[in-house]
Amino acid sequence: LFLTATPHNGYTQSFTSLLELLDDQRFSRNIVPDQKQLAQVMVRRLKTDLTDKDGNRIFPTRNLKALEVPYTKEERAIHRKLVEYCESREETCKGSGTRGTWFINGLLKKRLFSSPAAFASTLEKHVAALEGRREEKATPMEDRILRKAILKAEEDYADDRKAEDAQLEALEEATKHEVALTDDEQTMLKELRSWAQINKDRADSKANAIIEWIEENLKTDGEWNDRRVILFTEYRTTHEWLRQILVANDYGGDRLAILHGGMDQEKEREPVKAAFQTDPKESAVRILLATDAASEGIDLQNFCHYMIHLEIPYYPNVMEQRNGRIDRWGQKQKKVNWPGAAFECSMSLVGLPCPATALSCARATVPPTWQ
């Protein structure tokens, strides 16, 4: 008997290996299971399926609302410039191996979508690696090293700083054997760097929208009310960037709590959790700024039913892990609220496919797997 509340990673091999352990006569690893056979051994219950004896839902309803953020003309222009740069690099590097180019472009786009600070740090790493690149074509051994670096960058890390470091190391490795920049690409890269350096410490339109939301929802007549919100971000760079912005706008001090993977479990994380789970009349904290280190194994539902995702996670199960911090047993409110993450379909602005998650499209209740 297998019981789990955690979704598997979506890969056929992972799912079928579990089925093979359960019954190796019916199922084999990597073989897509027959639906009739599967129905005999698997029972799936969603929170929306669970009711009490009177037919009332046990878990709260999710109130999903996109927090629309109209980017400025300057921000839209820099998004387009990055798309142009990435498309040009893919064309320039065609025929010389595109694994590294795709990884670099994808990471640059994701980081720009996250924050100017995250984009600036990644772009500088890319530029430094370009300046130290080698002219010769990569050897088979170096190709294997690159594949290993990319796989390492995609692993799960308890410390999000280590995760970010692994991504930047893979970026550096991928850039080593990139084809030299064309004159047009050098011009585009110079423009991107100039914008990033000027704006890396500034609030962008997304940060301003979050500040406006906090002012409208966590305050009544200018005074803090009893509501709380969790702000989730993937990157420590963005985490620190937004922390500084919140502090600069008088949302720091006892009102702001921080969670990230570099914190000691007992000495630092537990006191933050305890303060956030305490009645707002006794605990001053109203905003919890967290990385994905807080997306698993922690209850935050006692006095919070608002959550904002600064970026749409690349993997749908990460989204669900985050949501489960407040959409869980013990939530007192009948509705839990997600007022963010669409940001005017920002994924398309940086050339990434829109994942159409529940946060960016109310028609979807479960985020589909996407690449």
mmCIF file of C-alpha atoms in Angstrom:
data_model
loop_
_atom_site.group_PDB
_atom_site.id
_atom_site.type_symbol
_atom_site.label_atom_id
_atom_site.label_comp_id
_atom_site.label_asym_id
_atom_site.label_seq_id
_atom_site.Cartn_x
_atom_site.Cartn_y
_atom_site.Cartn_z
ATOM 1 C CA LEU A 1 0.000 0.000 0.000
ATOM 2 C CA PHE A 2 1.391 3.389 -1.043
ATOM 3 C CA LEU A 3 -0.010 6.567 0.480
ATOM 4 C CA THR A 4 1.280 10.003 -0.473
ATOM 5 C CA ALA A 5 0.198 13.616 -0.452
ATOM 6 C CA THR A 6 3.098 14.692 -2.668
ATOM 7 C CA PRO A 7 2.845 14.514 -6.464
ATOM 8 C CA HIS A 8 5.602 12.693 -8.328
ATOM 9 C CA ASN A 9 7.764 14.675 -10.737
ATOM 10 C CA GLY A 10 5.634 13.985 -13.823
ATOM 11 C CA TYR A 11 8.078 11.666 -15.570
ATOM 12 C CA THR A 12 6.777 8.347 -16.895
ATOM 13 C CA GLN A 13 9.791 6.483 -15.510
ATOM 14 C CA SER A 14 9.167 7.772 -11.985
ATOM 15 C CA PHE A 15 5.475 6.881 -12.039
ATOM 16 C CA THR A 16 5.868 3.452 -13.618
ATOM 17 C CA SER A 17 8.717 2.522 -11.257
ATOM 18 C CA LEU A 18 6.323 3.073 -8.344
ATOM 19 C CA LEU A 19 3.677 0.941 -10.057
ATOM 20 C CA GLU A 20 6.253 -1.787 -10.688
ATOM 21 C CA LEU A 21 7.099 -1.865 -6.986
ATOM 22 C CA LEU A 22 3.413 -2.182 -6.191
ATOM 23 C CA ASP A 23 2.732 -4.967 -8.708
ATOM 24 C CA ASP A 24 5.491 -6.119 -11.064
ATOM 25 C CA GLN A 25 3.117 -8.551 -12.774
ATOM 26 C CA ARG A 26 0.860 -5.808 -14.113
ATOM 27 C CA PHE A 27 3.316 -2.951 -14.574
ATOM 28 C CA SER A 28 6.834 -2.436 -15.909
ATOM 29 C CA ARG A 29 9.117 0.552 -15.669
ATOM 30 C CA ASN A 30 8.941 2.924 -18.649
ATOM 31 C CA ILE A 31 5.869 1.152 -20.054
ATOM 32 C CA VAL A 32 2.820 3.424 -20.109
ATOM 33 C CA PRO A 33 0.238 1.597 -17.958
ATOM 34 C CA ASP A 34 -3.060 0.352 -19.308
ATOM 35 C CA GLN A 35 -5.811 2.589 -17.924
ATOM 36 C CA LYS A 36 -8.064 -0.322 -16.955
ATOM 37 C CA GLN A 37 -5.259 -1.987 -15.021
ATOM 38 C CA LEU A 38 -4.337 1.336 -13.445
ATOM 39 C CA ALA A 39 -7.913 1.976 -12.312
ATOM 40 C CA GLN A 40 -7.837 -1.262 -10.319
ATOM 41 C CA VAL A 41 -4.909 -0.228 -8.151
ATOM 42 C CA MET A 42 -4.884 3.575 -7.983
ATOM 43 C CA VAL A 43 -7.226 5.927 -6.144
ATOM 44 C CA ARG A 44 -6.733 9.667 -6.481
ATOM 45 C CA ARG A 45 -8.533 12.183 -4.280
ATOM 46 C CA LEU A 46 -8.248 15.898 -4.848
ATOM 47 C CA LYS A 47 -9.076 18.440 -2.160
ATOM 48 C CA THR A 48 -12.114 19.435 -4.211
ATOM 49 C CA ASP A 49 -13.417 15.842 -3.886
ATOM 50 C CA LEU A 50 -13.422 15.793 -0.088
ATOM 51 C CA THR A 51 -16.618 16.705 1.794
ATOM 52 C CA ASP A 52 -18.057 16.226 5.260
ATOM 53 C CA LYS A 53 -21.109 14.098 6.042
ATOM 54 C CA ASP A 54 -23.392 16.937 4.933
ATOM 55 C CA GLY A 55 -21.697 17.345 1.569
ATOM 56 C CA ASN A 56 -19.836 20.539 2.460
ATOM 57 C CA ARG A 57 -16.292 20.928 1.192
ATOM 58 C CA ILE A 58 -13.644 20.289 3.827
ATOM 59 C CA PHE A 59 -10.948 22.388 2.179
ATOM 60 C CA PRO A 60 -11.333 26.051 1.176
ATOM 61 C CA THR A 61 -12.096 27.278 -2.322
ATOM 62 C CA ARG A 62 -9.185 28.756 -4.238
ATOM 63 C CA ASN A 63 -9.808 32.308 -5.314
ATOM 64 C CA LEU A 64 -7.396 32.823 -8.201
ATOM 65 C CA LYS A 65 -6.919 36.317 -9.533
ATOM 66 C CA ALA A 66 -4.217 37.627 -11.846
ATOM 67 C CA LEU A 67 -2.415 40.667 -10.540
ATOM 68 C CA GLU A 68 -2.120 42.646 -13.749
ATOM 69 C CA VAL A 69 1.066 44.642 -14.065
ATOM 70 C CA PRO A 70 1.364 46.831 -17.158
ATOM 71 C CA TYR A 71 5.065 47.065 -17.921
ATOM 72 C CA THR A 72 6.460 50.427 -18.925
ATOM 73 C CA LYS A 73 7.571 51.067 -22.503
ATOM 74 C CA GLU A 74 11.180 50.837 -21.353
ATOM 75 C CA GLU A 75 10.618 47.471 -19.679
ATOM 76 C CA ARG A 76 8.800 46.101 -22.723
ATOM 77 C CA ALA A 77 11.619 47.327 -24.937
ATOM 78 C CA ILE A 78 14.235 45.496 -22.876
ATOM 79 C CA HIS A 79 12.139 42.303 -22.956
ATOM 80 C CA ARG A 80 12.024 42.543 -26.755
ATOM 81 C CA LYS A 81 15.744 43.279 -26.915
ATOM 82 C CA LEU A 82 16.513 40.112 -24.956
ATOM 83 C CA VAL A 83 14.289 38.063 -27.266
ATOM 84 C CA GLU A 84 16.130 39.521 -30.283
ATOM 85 C CA TYR A 85 19.493 38.731 -28.705
ATOM 86 C CA CYS A 86 18.497 35.142 -27.904
ATOM 87 C CA GLU A 87 17.058 34.524 -31.382
ATOM 88 C CA SER A 88 20.207 35.922 -32.940
ATOM 89 C CA ARG A 89 22.444 33.728 -30.778
ATOM 90 C CA GLU A 90 20.470 30.613 -31.721
ATOM 91 C CA GLU A 91 20.947 31.461 -35.385
ATOM 92 C CA THR A 92 24.651 32.289 -34.979
ATOM 93 C CA CYS A 93 25.376 29.110 -33.009
ATOM 94 C CA LYS A 94 23.360 26.856 -35.320
ATOM 95 C CA GLY A 95 25.403 23.834 -36.317
ATOM 96 C CA SER A 96 27.885 24.161 -33.463
ATOM 97 C CA GLY A 97 25.667 22.573 -30.819
ATOM 98 C CA THR A 98 22.652 24.327 -29.353
ATOM 99 C CA ARG A 99 22.289 22.641 -25.945
ATOM 100 C CA GLY A 100 24.359 25.332 -24.258
ATOM 101 C CA THR A 101 22.755 28.165 -26.213
ATOM 102 C CA TRP A 102 19.250 27.048 -25.262
ATOM 103 C CA PHE A 103 20.244 26.780 -21.616
ATOM 104 C CA ILE A 104 21.819 30.256 -21.595
ATOM 105 C CA ASN A 105 18.847 31.864 -23.354
ATOM 106 C CA GLY A 106 16.305 30.155 -21.132
ATOM 107 C CA LEU A 107 18.097 31.192 -17.955
ATOM 108 C CA LEU A 108 18.480 34.809 -19.088
ATOM 109 C CA LYS A 109 14.750 34.989 -19.899
ATOM 110 C CA LYS A 110 13.694 33.420 -16.602
ATOM 111 C CA ARG A 111 15.928 35.747 -14.624
ATOM 112 C CA LEU A 112 14.674 38.856 -16.415
ATOM 113 C CA PHE A 113 11.126 37.703 -15.709
ATOM 114 C CA SER A 114 12.062 37.387 -12.021
ATOM 115 C CA SER A 115 13.737 40.744 -11.317
ATOM 116 C CA PRO A 116 16.235 43.286 -12.707
ATOM 117 C CA ALA A 117 18.698 42.225 -9.986
ATOM 118 C CA ALA A 118 18.553 38.545 -10.935
ATOM 119 C CA PHE A 119 18.925 39.421 -14.607
ATOM 120 C CA ALA A 120 21.875 41.738 -13.977
ATOM 121 C CA SER A 121 23.872 39.160 -12.000
ATOM 122 C CA THR A 122 23.257 36.453 -14.621
ATOM 123 C CA LEU A 123 24.075 38.722 -17.535
ATOM 124 C CA GLU A 124 27.397 39.750 -15.949
ATOM 125 C CA LYS A 125 28.298 36.083 -15.504
ATOM 126 C CA HIS A 126 27.450 35.496 -19.168
ATOM 127 C CA VAL A 127 29.559 38.465 -20.297
ATOM 128 C CA ALA A 128 32.557 37.416 -18.182
ATOM 129 C CA ALA A 129 32.402 33.907 -19.618
ATOM 130 C CA LEU A 130 32.173 35.283 -23.158
ATOM 131 C CA GLU A 131 35.311 37.315 -22.596
ATOM 132 C CA GLY A 132 37.160 34.198 -21.453
ATOM 133 C CA ARG A 133 35.735 31.870 -24.100
ATOM 134 C CA ARG A 134 37.956 29.577 -26.138
ATOM 135 C CA GLU A 135 37.992 29.502 -29.906
ATOM 136 C CA GLU A 136 38.346 25.749 -30.345
ATOM 137 C CA LYS A 137 35.340 23.499 -30.730
ATOM 138 C CA ALA A 138 34.271 21.631 -27.612
ATOM 139 C CA THR A 139 35.584 18.080 -27.247
ATOM 140 C CA PRO A 140 33.278 15.121 -26.439
ATOM 141 C CA MET A 141 34.573 15.244 -22.863
ATOM 142 C CA GLU A 142 33.697 18.939 -22.583
ATOM 143 C CA ASP A 143 30.237 18.199 -23.986
ATOM 144 C CA ARG A 144 29.747 15.645 -21.213
ATOM 145 C CA ILE A 145 30.920 18.176 -18.626
ATOM 146 C CA LEU A 146 28.343 20.648 -19.960
ATOM 147 C CA ARG A 147 25.540 18.091 -19.819
ATOM 148 C CA LYS A 148 26.516 17.226 -16.259
ATOM 149 C CA ALA A 149 26.581 20.920 -15.268
ATOM 150 C CA ILE A 150 23.120 21.504 -16.721
ATOM 151 C CA LEU A 151 21.722 18.429 -14.952
ATOM 152 C CA LYS A 152 23.275 19.645 -11.696
ATOM 153 C CA ALA A 153 21.627 23.042 -12.200
ATOM 154 C CA GLU A 154 18.233 21.331 -12.484
ATOM 155 C CA GLU A 155 18.545 19.343 -9.256
ATOM 156 C CA ASP A 156 16.563 20.101 -6.107
ATOM 157 C CA TYR A 157 18.528 21.959 -3.453
ATOM 158 C CA ALA A 158 17.632 22.601 0.169
ATOM 159 C CA ASP A 159 19.811 25.739 0.023
ATOM 160 C CA ASP A 160 18.519 28.007 -2.739
ATOM 161 C CA ARG A 161 21.831 29.879 -2.848
ATOM 162 C CA LYS A 162 23.537 26.650 -3.890
ATOM 163 C CA ALA A 163 20.845 26.150 -6.527
ATOM 164 C CA GLU A 164 21.521 29.596 -7.935
ATOM 165 C CA ASP A 165 25.277 29.005 -7.890
ATOM 166 C CA ALA A 166 24.805 25.736 -9.802
ATOM 167 C CA GLN A 167 22.796 27.550 -12.467
ATOM 168 C CA LEU A 168 25.448 30.227 -12.871
ATOM 169 C CA GLU A 169 28.214 27.595 -13.053
ATOM 170 C CA ALA A 170 26.294 25.815 -15.815
ATOM 171 C CA LEU A 171 25.832 29.156 -17.573
ATOM 172 C CA GLU A 172 29.575 29.762 -17.428
ATOM 173 C CA GLU A 173 30.342 26.276 -18.741
ATOM 174 C CA ALA A 174 27.808 26.666 -21.568
ATOM 175 C CA THR A 175 29.293 30.006 -22.598
ATOM 176 C CA LYS A 176 32.896 28.740 -22.804
ATOM 177 C CA HIS A 177 32.529 27.314 -26.291
ATOM 178 C CA GLU A 178 29.892 29.657 -27.667
ATOM 179 C CA VAL A 179 30.492 31.049 -31.133
ATOM 180 C CA ALA A 180 31.862 34.604 -30.999
ATOM 181 C CA LEU A 181 29.299 37.423 -30.882
ATOM 182 C CA THR A 182 28.461 39.222 -34.094
ATOM 183 C CA ASP A 183 28.712 43.005 -34.187
ATOM 184 C CA ASP A 184 24.915 43.316 -33.852
ATOM 185 C CA GLU A 185 24.919 40.928 -30.880
ATOM 186 C CA GLN A 186 27.647 42.925 -29.177
ATOM 187 C CA THR A 187 25.521 46.057 -29.574
ATOM 188 C CA MET A 188 22.440 44.307 -28.166
ATOM 189 C CA LEU A 189 24.414 42.892 -25.258
ATOM 190 C CA LYS A 190 25.808 46.330 -24.455
ATOM 191 C CA GLU A 191 22.269 47.767 -24.351
ATOM 192 C CA LEU A 192 21.057 44.933 -22.130
ATOM 193 C CA ARG A 193 23.975 45.415 -19.716
ATOM 194 C CA SER A 194 23.462 49.146 -19.541
ATOM 195 C CA TRP A 195 19.781 48.755 -18.648
ATOM 196 C CA ALA A 196 20.509 45.991 -16.121
ATOM 197 C CA GLN A 197 23.197 47.956 -14.275
ATOM 198 C CA ILE A 198 20.987 51.048 -14.052
ATOM 199 C CA ASN A 199 17.896 49.161 -12.857
ATOM 200 C CA LYS A 200 19.274 46.271 -10.782
ATOM 201 C CA ASP A 201 18.612 48.050 -7.465
ATOM 202 C CA ARG A 202 15.362 49.732 -8.483
ATOM 203 C CA ALA A 203 11.768 48.623 -8.100
ATOM 204 C CA ASP A 204 10.242 47.543 -11.402
ATOM 205 C CA SER A 205 6.538 47.588 -12.321
ATOM 206 C CA LYS A 206 5.998 44.197 -10.694
ATOM 207 C CA ALA A 207 7.478 45.296 -7.366
ATOM 208 C CA ASN A 208 5.390 48.480 -7.468
ATOM 209 C CA ALA A 209 2.241 46.433 -8.070
ATOM 210 C CA ILE A 210 3.025 44.232 -5.056
ATOM 211 C CA ILE A 211 3.592 47.285 -2.871
ATOM 212 C CA GLU A 212 0.283 48.731 -4.018
ATOM 213 C CA TRP A 213 -1.462 45.425 -3.276
ATOM 214 C CA ILE A 214 0.022 45.326 0.235
ATOM 215 C CA GLU A 215 -1.123 48.876 0.928
ATOM 216 C CA GLU A 216 -4.651 48.125 -0.267
ATOM 217 C CA ASN A 217 -5.091 44.736 1.394
ATOM 218 C CA LEU A 218 -2.953 44.611 4.530
ATOM 219 C CA LYS A 219 -3.865 48.077 5.751
ATOM 220 C CA THR A 220 -7.159 49.708 6.690
ATOM 221 C CA ASP A 221 -7.244 53.511 6.779
ATOM 222 C CA GLY A 222 -3.449 53.493 6.730
ATOM 223 C CA GLU A 223 -3.108 51.115 9.712
ATOM 224 C CA TRP A 224 -2.047 47.465 9.581
ATOM 225 C CA ASN A 225 -4.988 45.051 9.805
ATOM 226 C CA ASP A 226 -4.870 41.356 10.744
ATOM 227 C CA ARG A 227 -4.318 40.002 7.222
ATOM 228 C CA ARG A 228 -1.091 38.342 6.136
ATOM 229 C CA VAL A 229 0.524 37.405 2.833
ATOM 230 C CA ILE A 230 3.288 35.075 1.665
ATOM 231 C CA LEU A 231 5.490 36.306 -1.215
ATOM 232 C CA PHE A 232 7.251 33.432 -2.991
ATOM 233 C CA THR A 233 10.245 33.723 -5.305
ATOM 234 C CA GLU A 234 12.564 31.152 -6.857
ATOM 235 C CA TYR A 235 15.809 33.098 -6.644
ATOM 236 C CA ARG A 236 17.771 34.358 -3.643
ATOM 237 C CA THR A 237 18.902 37.369 -5.703
ATOM 238 C CA THR A 238 15.268 38.379 -6.270
ATOM 239 C CA HIS A 239 14.491 37.572 -2.637
ATOM 240 C CA GLU A 240 17.125 40.042 -1.412
ATOM 241 C CA TRP A 241 16.140 42.619 -4.063
ATOM 242 C CA LEU A 242 12.503 42.618 -2.947
ATOM 243 C CA ARG A 243 13.474 42.637 0.735
ATOM 244 C CA GLN A 244 15.374 45.869 0.217
ATOM 245 C CA ILE A 245 12.442 47.393 -1.671
ATOM 246 C CA LEU A 246 9.964 46.434 1.053
ATOM 247 C CA VAL A 247 12.212 47.883 3.752
ATOM 248 C CA ALA A 248 12.672 51.099 1.758
ATOM 249 C CA ASN A 249 8.872 51.443 1.600
ATOM 250 C CA ASP A 250 8.423 51.022 5.387
ATOM 251 C CA TYR A 251 7.312 47.381 5.205
ATOM 252 C CA GLY A 252 10.328 46.078 7.138
ATOM 253 C CA GLY A 253 11.042 45.649 10.826
ATOM 254 C CA ASP A 254 8.689 43.391 12.780
ATOM 255 C CA ARG A 255 6.172 43.443 9.908
ATOM 256 C CA LEU A 256 8.484 41.529 7.538
ATOM 257 C CA ALA A 257 9.686 37.951 8.063
ATOM 258 C CA ILE A 258 12.227 36.146 5.899
ATOM 259 C CA LEU A 259 12.635 32.473 4.966
ATOM 260 C CA HIS A 260 15.293 30.999 2.697
ATOM 261 C CA GLY A 261 17.394 27.853 2.399
ATOM 262 C CA GLY A 262 20.487 29.278 4.065
ATOM 263 C CA MET A 263 18.793 29.640 7.457
ATOM 264 C CA ASP A 264 19.372 27.312 10.394
ATOM 265 C CA GLN A 265 16.318 25.107 10.938
ATOM 266 C CA GLU A 266 15.993 25.396 14.705
ATOM 267 C CA LYS A 267 17.555 28.785 15.461
ATOM 268 C CA GLU A 268 16.129 30.823 12.573
ATOM 269 C CA ARG A 269 13.408 29.051 10.572
ATOM 270 C CA GLU A 270 11.321 27.780 13.497
ATOM 271 C CA PRO A 271 11.027 31.214 15.200
ATOM 272 C CA VAL A 272 9.854 32.735 11.893
ATOM 273 C CA LYS A 273 7.289 29.986 11.433
ATOM 274 C CA ALA A 274 6.086 30.366 15.027
ATOM 275 C CA ALA A 275 5.664 34.137 14.651
ATOM 276 C CA PHE A 276 3.745 33.762 11.391
ATOM 277 C CA GLN A 277 1.494 31.073 12.857
ATOM 278 C CA THR A 278 0.702 33.177 15.941
ATOM 279 C CA ASP A 279 -2.466 35.281 16.137
ATOM 280 C CA PRO A 280 -1.882 38.686 14.424
ATOM 281 C CA LYS A 281 -3.098 40.397 17.586
ATOM 282 C CA GLU A 282 -0.038 38.990 19.357
ATOM 283 C CA SER A 283 2.524 38.864 16.534
ATOM 284 C CA ALA A 284 3.350 41.908 14.392
ATOM 285 C CA VAL A 285 4.552 40.044 11.283
ATOM 286 C CA ARG A 286 2.299 40.567 8.239
ATOM 287 C CA ILE A 287 4.529 39.713 5.271
ATOM 288 C CA LEU A 288 6.531 36.528 4.788
ATOM 289 C CA LEU A 289 9.078 36.746 1.967
ATOM 290 C CA ALA A 290 10.184 33.225 1.097
ATOM 291 C CA THR A 291 12.096 31.164 -1.430
ATOM 292 C CA ASP A 292 11.140 27.622 -2.383
ATOM 293 C CA ALA A 293 12.964 26.421 0.721
ATOM 294 C CA ALA A 294 9.683 27.250 2.489
ATOM 295 C CA SER A 295 7.499 25.444 -0.070
ATOM 296 C CA GLU A 296 7.697 22.030 1.620
ATOM 297 C CA GLY A 297 7.255 20.668 5.112
ATOM 298 C CA ILE A 298 5.989 23.816 6.790
ATOM 299 C CA ASP A 299 2.494 24.845 7.954
ATOM 300 C CA LEU A 300 1.590 28.506 7.442
ATOM 301 C CA GLN A 301 -2.200 28.347 7.272
ATOM 302 C CA ASN A 302 -3.280 29.414 10.784
ATOM 303 C CA PHE A 303 -3.718 33.114 10.084
ATOM 304 C CA CYS A 304 -2.839 33.521 6.409
ATOM 305 C CA HIS A 305 -4.919 32.986 3.281
ATOM 306 C CA TYR A 306 -3.090 35.198 0.760
ATOM 307 C CA MET A 307 -0.132 34.207 -1.422
ATOM 308 C CA ILE A 308 1.649 35.937 -4.312
ATOM 309 C CA HIS A 309 4.098 34.215 -6.653
ATOM 310 C CA LEU A 310 6.731 36.609 -8.000
ATOM 311 C CA GLU A 311 7.388 34.224 -10.881
ATOM 312 C CA ILE A 312 5.522 31.284 -12.286
ATOM 313 C CA PRO A 313 7.556 28.204 -11.276
ATOM 314 C CA TYR A 314 9.006 26.251 -14.177
ATOM 315 C CA TYR A 315 7.633 22.988 -12.765
ATOM 316 C CA PRO A 316 3.896 22.760 -11.891
ATOM 317 C CA ASN A 317 4.525 20.600 -8.813
ATOM 318 C CA VAL A 318 6.575 23.463 -7.311
ATOM 319 C CA MET A 319 3.505 25.677 -7.679
ATOM 320 C CA GLU A 320 1.381 23.122 -5.853
ATOM 321 C CA GLN A 321 3.965 22.690 -3.094
ATOM 322 C CA ARG A 322 3.892 26.448 -2.493
ATOM 323 C CA ASN A 323 0.101 26.602 -2.571
ATOM 324 C CA GLY A 324 -0.076 23.794 -0.056
ATOM 325 C CA ARG A 325 1.450 25.992 2.651
ATOM 326 C CA ILE A 326 -1.916 27.704 3.140
ATOM 327 C CA ASP A 327 -4.355 25.472 1.229
ATOM 328 C CA ARG A 328 -4.219 22.675 3.770
ATOM 329 C CA TRP A 329 -5.987 21.142 6.745
ATOM 330 C CA GLY A 330 -6.445 23.746 9.467
ATOM 331 C CA GLN A 331 -7.146 26.692 7.162
ATOM 332 C CA LYS A 332 -9.906 28.674 8.896
ATOM 333 C CA GLN A 333 -11.006 30.753 5.908
ATOM 334 C CA LYS A 334 -13.484 29.431 3.352
ATOM 335 C CA LYS A 335 -11.375 30.928 0.567
ATOM 336 C CA VAL A 336 -7.635 31.112 0.008
ATOM 337 C CA ASN A 337 -6.462 33.854 -2.314
ATOM 338 C CA TRP A 338 -3.800 33.983 -4.986
ATOM 339 C CA PRO A 339 -3.825 37.543 -6.326
ATOM 340 C CA GLY A 340 -0.743 37.300 -8.494
ATOM 341 C CA ALA A 341 1.800 35.843 -10.893
ATOM 342 C CA ALA A 342 0.261 36.559 -14.293
ATOM 343 C CA PHE A 343 1.791 40.018 -14.570
ATOM 344 C CA GLU A 344 0.136 40.659 -17.935
ATOM 345 C CA CYS A 345 1.297 37.328 -19.358
ATOM 346 C CA SER A 346 4.938 38.217 -18.805
ATOM 347 C CA MET A 347 6.178 34.835 -19.967
ATOM 348 C CA SER A 348 5.302 35.757 -23.542
ATOM 349 C CA LEU A 349 7.099 39.087 -23.085
ATOM 350 C CA VAL A 350 10.404 37.284 -22.629
ATOM 351 C CA GLY A 351 9.689 34.684 -25.288
ATOM 352 C CA LEU A 352 8.783 31.769 -23.037
ATOM 353 C CA PRO A 353 5.641 29.691 -23.638
ATOM 354 C CA CYS A 354 2.798 30.666 -21.327
ATOM 355 C CA PRO A 355 2.219 27.810 -18.859
ATOM 356 C CA ALA A 356 -1.469 28.740 -18.462
ATOM 357 C CA THR A 357 -1.403 27.995 -14.770
ATOM 358 C CA ALA A 358 -4.295 28.559 -12.429
ATOM 359 C CA LEU A 359 -2.645 31.792 -11.391
ATOM 360 C CA SER A 360 -2.478 33.257 -14.849
ATOM 361 C CA CYS A 361 -5.587 31.703 -16.339
ATOM 362 C CA ALA A 362 -8.715 31.117 -14.270
ATOM 363 C CA ARG A 363 -9.859 28.425 -16.703
ATOM 364 C CA ALA A 364 -7.120 26.076 -15.486
ATOM 365 C CA THR A 365 -7.442 24.405 -12.099
ATOM 366 C CA VAL A 366 -4.287 22.317 -12.311
ATOM 367 C CA PRO A 367 -1.169 23.585 -14.100
ATOM 368 C CA PRO A 368 -0.325 21.362 -17.107
ATOM 369 C CA THR A 369 3.185 20.053 -17.606
ATOM 370 C CA TRP A 370 5.058 22.319 -19.996
ATOM 371 C CA GLN A 371 8.576 22.887 -21.270
#
